Amino acid sequence: MRGGNKWSFVAIEHTLKARLVRTHPRTLQSVAVKSWEIAPSETSTAPPAYFLPNQLERVTGWAFSSEHPRNAMAGGSVEHGATRGYLLKDVWLIDGALYKDDAYSWLTPRSSWWPQIRVECEIERGAVFCTASGNKYFGMWLMDDCLTYPLACAEGTPITTAQAVSPHVLSYEGWLDMKPTRLHNAFFRELVIFEDVGQNRHKYARARSISEKLLAHVKAQSHPGVFILRGRSGVLRLMHNEMALAEHLRDQRGFRILDPMKSDIPTIVATCAGAQTVIGVEGSGLMHGMMVLPPGGAVLALQPADRFVPLYKHLTDRNHQHYGFVVGTAEKNGFRINPEEVERTLDLFPA
């Protein structure tokens, strides 16, 4: 990395074009000078999810999906995209966006209304491992960006944007030996970017490696499961009987209760390690448990009817785990889950 100021009006040019011409920008991949396959695409057969009759009929809305979740929950043949790398030359990172000629990609929202023009450093060869969704959602950072980080290390200086991060992020980085370079603005002589959305076997191997690194820090003994509380954290998905259900499963089935917003990473990993089942309201908090859940384990997501998220089933399918869900009923700016339905769904999972 070299210091010294550089000046570029590329961000301003793109802003003016977007407002005056309103054309769709080219993708960064389209202006790469080289691309290569890191792992091939694959086809697999996904198992159906575990759920009681009439659960899907309760669903009134969904997120991170373009269609009703019934098809994803039914299982069947699934295509997993290849993992690919792309080399670009002379790329600008300015206030959360990457620019190359007439192509650009947002990684974080701009910090000010008008784009900046000054760049403080120059990097000979960098590799971006962060994503827009990972920068926005902790769970996606943990399940996607952390898995792409080793690919970036193999190609250059591992780069992420310089947005504020939580103590949990910093602790996970320490335990996973992640040493990213955080930047607001920079000029790259060479920059590698990745397509790493396919849940192929290469990504599964990286996920297992991360799990093993985390488990190496704690003593894991098998236990029935962990109930991960969401409470009022993040985007509000308020489950009115959350604590009552958690305590019921603790008393009746031996589940541990974890509030990640009140716990540090050593406590979180130690509590989740060895769990046979991870249960909780759909959201980023579930990823704490899923990161150390072994093959053969189970995830039971408690879903609000108006925001069903099928995303985590793709991960359990990849990781050779079981996935189930219970859909709640709306109640006073939140929802309620029937404890009997939870018990019956847990009993559907293989022993």
XYZ file of C-alpha atoms in Angstrom:
351
model
C 0.000 0.000 0.000
C 1.327 3.410 -0.968
C 0.182 6.724 0.431
C -0.182 9.997 -1.421
C -3.292 11.720 -2.642
C -4.956 10.938 -5.958
C -7.940 12.728 -7.434
C -10.742 11.250 -9.500
C -14.085 12.571 -10.747
C -15.270 9.068 -11.685
C -17.855 8.912 -8.884
C -19.255 12.310 -9.861
C -19.448 11.261 -13.509
C -21.412 8.139 -12.616
C -23.726 10.130 -10.338
C -24.518 12.645 -13.075
C -25.100 9.915 -15.658
C -27.413 8.076 -13.304
C -29.493 11.220 -12.711
C -29.471 12.671 -16.222
C -29.280 9.678 -18.553
C -30.639 6.970 -16.226
C -28.843 4.143 -18.003
C -28.077 0.825 -16.359
C -24.356 0.527 -15.538
C -22.270 -2.373 -16.753
C -21.184 -4.963 -14.236
C -17.614 -5.054 -12.996
C -17.346 -8.609 -14.280
C -17.984 -7.344 -17.826
C -14.860 -5.137 -17.749
C -12.512 -7.764 -16.270
C -9.312 -8.495 -18.178
C -9.332 -12.096 -16.959
C -11.711 -14.545 -15.302
C -11.246 -18.068 -14.014
C -13.188 -20.853 -12.337
C -12.311 -21.566 -8.724
C -14.933 -24.284 -8.281
C -17.363 -25.737 -10.843
C -21.128 -25.491 -10.830
C -23.023 -28.469 -9.471
C -26.464 -30.034 -9.303
C -27.749 -31.634 -6.127
C -31.004 -32.979 -4.750
C -32.263 -31.046 -1.736
C -34.410 -32.829 0.849
C -37.785 -31.384 1.834
C -38.008 -29.259 4.943
C -39.661 -30.570 8.100
C -42.951 -28.840 8.877
C -46.506 -29.571 9.948
C -49.515 -29.528 7.599
C -50.995 -26.093 6.741
C -47.883 -24.157 7.832
C -47.165 -22.768 4.362
C -50.788 -21.678 3.985
C -50.165 -19.137 6.771
C -47.394 -17.373 4.821
C -48.443 -13.917 3.593
C -45.032 -12.450 2.649
C -41.404 -13.408 2.164
C -37.919 -11.887 1.921
C -34.680 -12.714 0.057
C -36.756 -14.667 -2.456
C -38.760 -13.772 -5.553
C -41.415 -16.417 -4.985
C -43.512 -18.123 -2.333
C -41.300 -20.472 -0.292
C -43.359 -23.592 -1.044
C -41.011 -24.721 -3.842
C -37.845 -24.216 -1.798
C -39.358 -26.084 1.143
C -40.412 -29.004 -1.078
C -36.818 -29.818 -2.027
C -35.804 -31.340 -5.336
C -33.106 -30.660 -7.907
C -31.025 -27.538 -7.210
C -28.396 -25.832 -9.384
C -25.391 -24.396 -7.550
C -23.416 -21.749 -9.415
C -19.689 -21.930 -9.942
C -17.271 -19.917 -7.802
C -15.311 -17.548 -10.056
C -12.627 -14.890 -9.804
C -12.275 -11.766 -11.974
C -9.218 -9.561 -12.439
C -9.706 -5.857 -13.108
C -7.109 -3.159 -13.617
C -7.115 0.506 -12.550
C -10.135 0.413 -10.244
C -11.332 3.137 -7.876
C -12.965 2.562 -4.484
C -14.732 5.778 -3.574
C -17.087 6.089 -0.624
C -18.510 2.593 -0.708
C -18.522 1.909 -4.451
C -16.089 0.325 -6.928
C -15.643 2.089 -10.290
C -13.981 0.893 -13.481
C -14.694 2.786 -16.712
C -18.496 2.786 -17.138
C -19.040 -0.070 -14.659
C -19.556 0.165 -10.923
C -20.836 -1.769 -7.928
C -22.083 -0.504 -4.566
C -20.707 -2.160 -1.435
C -22.040 0.312 1.141
C -24.353 3.333 0.936
C -22.609 6.630 0.244
C -21.748 8.564 3.390
C -22.601 11.969 1.862
C -24.954 13.337 -0.791
C -22.131 14.368 -3.152
C -19.369 11.884 -4.055
C -15.832 12.389 -2.847
C -12.960 12.968 -5.283
C -9.842 12.448 -3.160
C -8.241 9.008 -2.709
C -5.661 8.597 0.039
C -3.817 5.422 -0.980
C -2.819 3.209 -3.876
C -2.708 -0.592 -3.719
C -0.815 -2.699 -6.210
C -3.115 -5.736 -5.987
C -6.151 -6.127 -3.780
C -8.988 -8.638 -3.517
C -12.455 -7.639 -2.279
C -14.194 -10.231 -0.115
C -17.032 -8.113 1.282
C -20.500 -7.865 -0.269
C -23.286 -5.313 -0.091
C -25.521 -7.750 1.799
C -22.703 -8.779 4.129
C -21.984 -5.145 4.946
C -25.675 -4.635 5.780
C -26.561 -7.868 7.583
C -24.377 -9.525 10.218
C -25.688 -12.991 9.364
C -24.741 -12.635 5.711
C -21.306 -11.340 6.660
C -20.808 -14.477 8.742
C -22.178 -16.933 6.198
C -20.839 -15.348 2.997
C -18.091 -12.754 3.441
C -16.140 -14.811 5.980
C -16.153 -17.752 3.562
C -14.870 -15.606 0.684
C -12.061 -14.135 2.798
C -9.659 -17.089 2.203
C -10.147 -16.676 -1.558
C -9.186 -13.021 -1.252
C -6.075 -13.822 0.792
C -4.878 -16.105 -2.008
C -5.146 -13.315 -4.591
C -3.926 -10.116 -2.942
C -4.472 -7.770 -0.013
C -7.905 -8.745 1.445
C -10.090 -5.655 1.164
C -13.326 -4.622 2.858
C -15.020 -1.254 3.182
C -14.452 0.870 6.270
C -17.960 0.971 7.699
C -18.389 0.710 11.479
C -18.366 -2.878 12.748
C -19.681 -4.483 15.912
C -17.583 -6.040 18.697
C -18.901 -9.431 17.548
C -17.401 -8.888 14.085
C -14.030 -7.957 15.541
C -14.053 -10.985 17.855
C -14.946 -13.381 15.060
C -12.170 -11.895 12.936
C -9.723 -12.606 15.727
C -10.836 -16.202 16.175
C -10.813 -16.822 12.404
C -7.399 -15.182 11.853
C -8.957 -12.577 9.562
C -6.826 -9.461 9.034
C -8.707 -7.372 6.463
C -7.628 -3.987 5.171
C -10.526 -1.558 5.728
C -10.688 1.314 3.257
C -12.896 4.309 2.511
C -11.161 5.361 -0.693
C -8.374 3.743 -2.705
C -6.970 3.209 -6.178
C -6.087 -0.341 -7.224
C -3.610 -1.142 -9.970
C -5.125 -4.616 -9.929
C -8.257 -5.780 -8.147
C -9.764 -9.254 -7.877
C -13.491 -9.686 -7.253
C -15.468 -12.896 -6.803
C -18.744 -14.584 -7.654
C -19.255 -16.839 -4.650
C -23.000 -17.336 -4.245
C -23.264 -20.985 -5.346
C -23.535 -23.452 -2.451
C -21.095 -25.863 -4.051
C -18.776 -28.376 -2.389
C -15.877 -25.916 -2.387
C -17.930 -23.469 -0.336
C -19.034 -26.304 1.964
C -15.364 -27.162 2.621
C -14.648 -23.542 3.518
C -17.657 -23.486 5.852
C -16.409 -26.609 7.642
C -12.952 -25.070 7.986
C -14.441 -22.005 9.686
C -16.501 -24.216 11.989
C -13.392 -26.148 13.017
C -11.481 -22.936 13.727
C -14.246 -21.699 16.026
C -14.647 -25.039 17.805
C -10.894 -25.199 18.438
C -11.342 -22.385 20.973
C -13.892 -24.220 23.168
C -14.671 -27.629 24.651
C -17.683 -28.988 22.789
C -19.896 -31.631 24.381
C -23.079 -32.855 22.727
C -26.311 -31.414 24.119
C -29.935 -31.318 22.895
C -29.948 -27.802 21.502
C -29.719 -24.046 21.893
C -32.529 -21.506 21.726
C -31.123 -18.233 20.372
C -33.109 -15.200 21.500
C -33.788 -12.361 19.078
C -35.792 -9.997 21.275
C -35.952 -6.528 19.747
C -32.568 -6.626 18.015
C -32.150 -5.732 14.337
C -35.190 -5.242 12.130
C -38.078 -5.806 14.523
C -39.580 -9.299 14.369
C -41.129 -9.436 17.805
C -42.149 -12.860 19.049
C -44.343 -12.208 22.068
C -43.841 -15.584 23.757
C -40.165 -16.007 22.872
C -38.792 -16.308 26.400
C -41.667 -18.483 27.567
C -41.009 -20.917 24.697
C -37.254 -20.889 25.347
C -37.787 -21.703 29.019
C -40.273 -24.442 28.118
C -37.728 -26.128 25.822
C -35.045 -25.724 28.485
C -37.215 -27.418 31.099
C -38.729 -30.114 28.879
C -35.901 -30.929 26.456
C -32.707 -29.641 28.025
C -32.119 -26.775 25.581
C -29.706 -24.001 26.473
C -30.845 -20.372 26.162
C -28.547 -17.810 24.530
C -29.031 -14.058 24.240
C -26.245 -13.066 21.794
C -26.855 -9.346 22.331
C -25.799 -9.792 25.958
C -22.944 -12.244 25.351
C -19.410 -12.131 23.988
C -18.097 -14.479 21.301
C -16.415 -16.944 23.715
C -19.745 -17.354 25.538
C -21.723 -17.590 22.282
C -19.516 -20.247 20.701
C -19.227 -22.267 23.921
C -23.021 -22.239 24.350
C -23.733 -23.269 20.751
C -20.938 -25.819 20.403
C -22.225 -29.377 20.560
C -25.878 -28.456 20.009
C -27.894 -31.040 18.105
C -30.556 -28.443 17.222
C -30.468 -24.669 16.739
C -33.802 -22.901 17.186
C -34.862 -19.267 17.143
C -36.642 -16.507 15.286
C -35.413 -16.208 11.710
C -32.573 -13.688 11.541
C -28.845 -13.115 11.777
C -28.655 -14.465 15.322
C -29.288 -18.009 14.110
C -25.958 -17.900 12.295
C -24.091 -18.017 15.614
C -25.404 -21.527 16.129
C -25.309 -22.609 12.506
C -21.601 -21.784 12.162
C -20.697 -24.577 14.598
C -23.574 -26.984 13.899
C -22.195 -30.326 12.676
C -23.481 -32.345 9.704
C -26.574 -34.218 10.829
C -27.660 -31.376 13.117
C -30.958 -29.519 12.730
C -32.177 -25.931 12.446
C -35.731 -24.973 13.406
C -36.623 -21.449 12.290
C -39.540 -19.606 13.871
C -41.008 -17.565 11.027
C -43.370 -14.578 11.127
C -46.111 -15.130 8.547
C -45.488 -11.833 6.761
C -41.697 -12.270 6.395
C -40.810 -15.869 5.657
C -37.101 -16.259 4.807
C -36.088 -19.514 3.050
C -32.402 -18.579 2.901
C -31.147 -20.765 5.743
C -32.472 -23.951 4.170
C -29.941 -23.501 1.356
C -27.198 -23.551 3.985
C -28.473 -26.609 5.844
C -28.825 -28.455 2.528
C -25.221 -27.601 1.688
C -24.011 -28.589 5.147
C -25.862 -31.949 5.207
C -28.143 -30.797 8.018
C -31.903 -30.862 8.587
C -34.146 -27.805 8.304
C -37.607 -27.211 9.704
C -39.854 -24.290 10.489
C -42.958 -23.168 12.325
C -44.973 -20.186 11.075
C -46.459 -17.911 13.712
C -49.734 -16.025 13.907
C -49.833 -12.224 13.870
C -50.468 -10.472 17.174
C -50.017 -6.809 18.235
C -47.122 -5.643 16.018
C -45.499 -9.033 16.268
C -46.356 -12.700 16.242
C -46.814 -15.717 18.481
C -45.578 -19.289 18.044
C -47.578 -22.269 19.251
C -45.350 -24.316 21.633
C -47.179 -27.543 20.785
C -46.384 -27.030 17.085
C -42.725 -26.512 17.981
C -42.653 -29.758 19.973
C -44.348 -31.702 17.175
C -41.976 -30.280 14.562
C -38.923 -31.125 16.650
C -40.214 -34.685 16.810
C -40.213 -34.832 12.994
C -36.420 -34.499 12.841
C -34.427 -37.740 12.596
C -33.094 -38.957 15.931
